[in-house]
Amino acid sequence: MKLRIHVTLKPGVLDPQGKAIEHALAGLGFAGVNGARVGKLIELDVAEGTADADIDAMCRQLLANTVIENYRVEKA
Amino acid sequence: MKLRIHVTLKPGVLDPQGKAIEHALAGLGFAGVNGARVGKLIELDVAEGTADADIDAMCRQLLANTVIENYRVEKA
């Protein structure tokens, strides 16, 4: 079973990498970029029938830092 | 207009970060994880009516390294 896990910074958490992208796009001449935030996209291939609770535990224990990051699991 | 850009490594490109996740999950006792790949998720807030060609140019020039990465743009 393929999972796609989106890990994004919580609103309010500073994102220097996003800021760098925003400035770099402006520097390249792309006007109208008002914000950029960078997160992680983790594609996992887990055994068929893996429980949602296990997937959640993987995210909490390893994949996302829930103090500053949100995560969303998408089954593909 | 909010864009979500998924940047993923092309198949065949080695992904040490993904391998590390795979081994770490096994070490934590999660069995059945057969693969992990890590990509980037970039959320951009661009001006309404930004042309698709411009978005594509942003990805090619800055956001993705098209030699080793694929990208997919999703309008949210």
Coordinates of C-alpha atoms in Angstrom, one line a residue:
Chain A
M1 CA 0.0 0.0 0.0
K2 CA 1.4 3.3 -1.0
L3 CA 1.1 6.2 1.4
R4 CA 1.9 9.9 0.7
I5 CA 2.6 11.8 3.8
H6 CA 2.6 15.6 3.7
V7 CA 4.6 17.2 6.5
T8 CA 4.2 21.0 6.7
L9 CA 5.3 23.6 9.1
K10 CA 2.5 24.9 11.4
P11 CA 1.3 28.4 10.7
G12 CA 3.3 30.9 12.6
V13 CA 6.5 28.8 12.5
L14 CA 9.3 30.7 10.7
D15 CA 10.3 29.2 7.4
P16 CA 13.7 30.6 6.2
Q17 CA 13.8 28.1 3.3
G18 CA 10.4 29.4 2.1
K19 CA 11.6 33.0 2.5
A20 CA 14.7 32.2 0.4
I21 CA 12.5 30.8 -2.3
E22 CA 10.2 33.8 -2.3
H23 CA 13.2 36.2 -2.6
A24 CA 14.9 34.1 -5.3
L25 CA 11.7 34.0 -7.4
A26 CA 11.4 37.7 -7.1
G27 CA 15.1 38.0 -8.1
L28 CA 14.4 35.9 -11.2
G29 CA 11.7 38.3 -12.3
F30 CA 8.6 36.4 -11.2
A31 CA 6.3 39.0 -9.8
G32 CA 3.3 38.4 -7.6
V33 CA 4.7 35.6 -5.4
N34 CA 3.3 36.5 -2.0
G35 CA 4.5 33.6 0.1
A36 CA 6.3 30.3 -0.1
R37 CA 6.5 27.5 2.5
V38 CA 8.4 24.4 2.2
G39 CA 7.4 21.0 3.6
K40 CA 8.3 17.4 3.1
L41 CA 6.6 14.8 1.0
I42 CA 7.3 11.3 2.2
E43 CA 6.2 8.3 0.1
L44 CA 6.0 5.1 2.0
D45 CA 5.4 1.7 0.7
V46 CA 3.8 -0.3 3.6
A47 CA 2.3 -3.7 3.9
E48 CA -1.3 -4.1 2.8
G49 CA -3.6 -3.7 5.7
T50 CA -1.3 -1.6 7.9
A51 CA -3.5 -0.1 10.6
D52 CA -4.2 3.6 10.6
A53 CA -3.0 3.7 14.2
D54 CA 0.4 2.3 13.1
I55 CA 0.7 4.9 10.3
D56 CA -0.2 7.6 12.8
A57 CA 2.5 6.3 15.2
M58 CA 5.1 6.3 12.4
C59 CA 4.3 10.0 11.8
R60 CA 4.4 11.0 15.4
Q61 CA 7.5 9.1 16.4
L62 CA 9.7 9.7 13.4
L63 CA 8.4 11.5 10.3
A64 CA 7.0 14.7 11.7
N65 CA 8.0 16.9 14.7
T66 CA 4.5 17.6 16.0
V67 CA 5.7 20.5 18.0
I68 CA 6.2 22.6 14.9
E69 CA 4.8 20.5 12.0
N70 CA 1.5 19.1 10.9
Y71 CA 1.1 16.0 8.9
R72 CA -1.5 14.6 6.6
V73 CA -1.6 11.0 5.3
E74 CA -3.0 10.3 1.9
K75 CA -3.5 6.7 0.6
A76 CA -2.5 6.5 -3.0
Chain B
M1 CA -3.9 31.6 -6.0
K2 CA -2.4 28.8 -3.9
L3 CA -0.2 26.3 -5.6
R4 CA 1.1 23.1 -4.2
I5 CA 4.2 21.8 -5.9
H6 CA 5.4 18.3 -5.3
V7 CA 9.0 17.7 -6.1
T8 CA 10.1 14.1 -6.1
L9 CA 13.3 12.2 -7.0
K10 CA 13.1 10.4 -10.3
P11 CA 12.9 6.7 -10.1
G12 CA 16.4 5.2 -10.0
V13 CA 17.9 8.2 -8.2
L14 CA 19.4 7.1 -4.9
D15 CA 17.6 8.5 -1.9
P16 CA 19.7 8.1 1.3
Q17 CA 17.2 10.1 3.4
G18 CA 14.5 7.7 2.3
K19 CA 16.7 4.7 3.2
A20 CA 17.4 6.2 6.6
I21 CA 13.7 6.6 7.2
E22 CA 13.1 3.0 6.1
H23 CA 15.7 1.6 8.5
A24 CA 14.6 3.9 11.4
L25 CA 11.0 2.7 11.0
A26 CA 12.2 -0.9 11.1
G27 CA 14.3 -0.1 14.2
L28 CA 11.3 1.4 15.9
G29 CA 9.4 -1.9 15.3
F30 CA 7.2 -1.0 12.4
A31 CA 7.4 -4.1 10.1
G32 CA 6.4 -4.2 6.5
V33 CA 7.8 -0.9 5.3
N34 CA 9.2 -1.8 1.9
G35 CA 10.3 1.6 0.7
A36 CA 10.5 5.3 1.6
R37 CA 11.3 8.2 -0.7
V38 CA 11.5 11.8 0.4
G39 CA 10.5 14.7 -1.7
K40 CA 9.7 18.4 -1.2
L41 CA 6.3 20.0 -0.9
I42 CA 6.4 23.7 -1.8
E43 CA 3.3 25.8 -1.2
L44 CA 3.3 29.0 -3.2
D45 CA 0.9 31.9 -3.0
V46 CA 1.0 33.5 -6.4
A47 CA -1.0 36.3 -8.0
E48 CA -4.4 35.3 -9.4
G49 CA -4.1 34.5 -13.1
T50 CA -0.4 33.6 -13.1
A51 CA 0.1 31.8 -16.4
D52 CA 0.9 28.1 -16.3
A53 CA 4.0 28.8 -18.4
D54 CA 5.3 31.1 -15.6
I55 CA 4.6 28.4 -13.0
D56 CA 6.4 25.9 -15.1
A57 CA 9.3 28.3 -15.5
M58 CA 9.5 28.8 -11.7
C59 CA 9.8 25.0 -11.2
R60 CA 12.4 24.5 -13.9
Q61 CA 14.6 27.5 -13.0
L62 CA 14.5 27.2 -9.2
L63 CA 12.2 24.8 -7.5
A64 CA 13.2 21.5 -9.0
N65 CA 16.4 20.1 -10.4
T66 CA 15.0 18.5 -13.5
V67 CA 18.0 16.3 -14.0
I68 CA 17.1 14.2 -11.0
E69 CA 13.7 15.4 -9.9
N70 CA 10.2 15.4 -11.2
Y71 CA 7.7 18.0 -10.2
R72 CA 3.9 18.2 -10.2
V73 CA 1.9 21.3 -9.8
E74 CA -1.5 21.2 -8.0
K75 CA -3.8 24.2 -7.8
A76 CA -5.4 24.3 -4.4

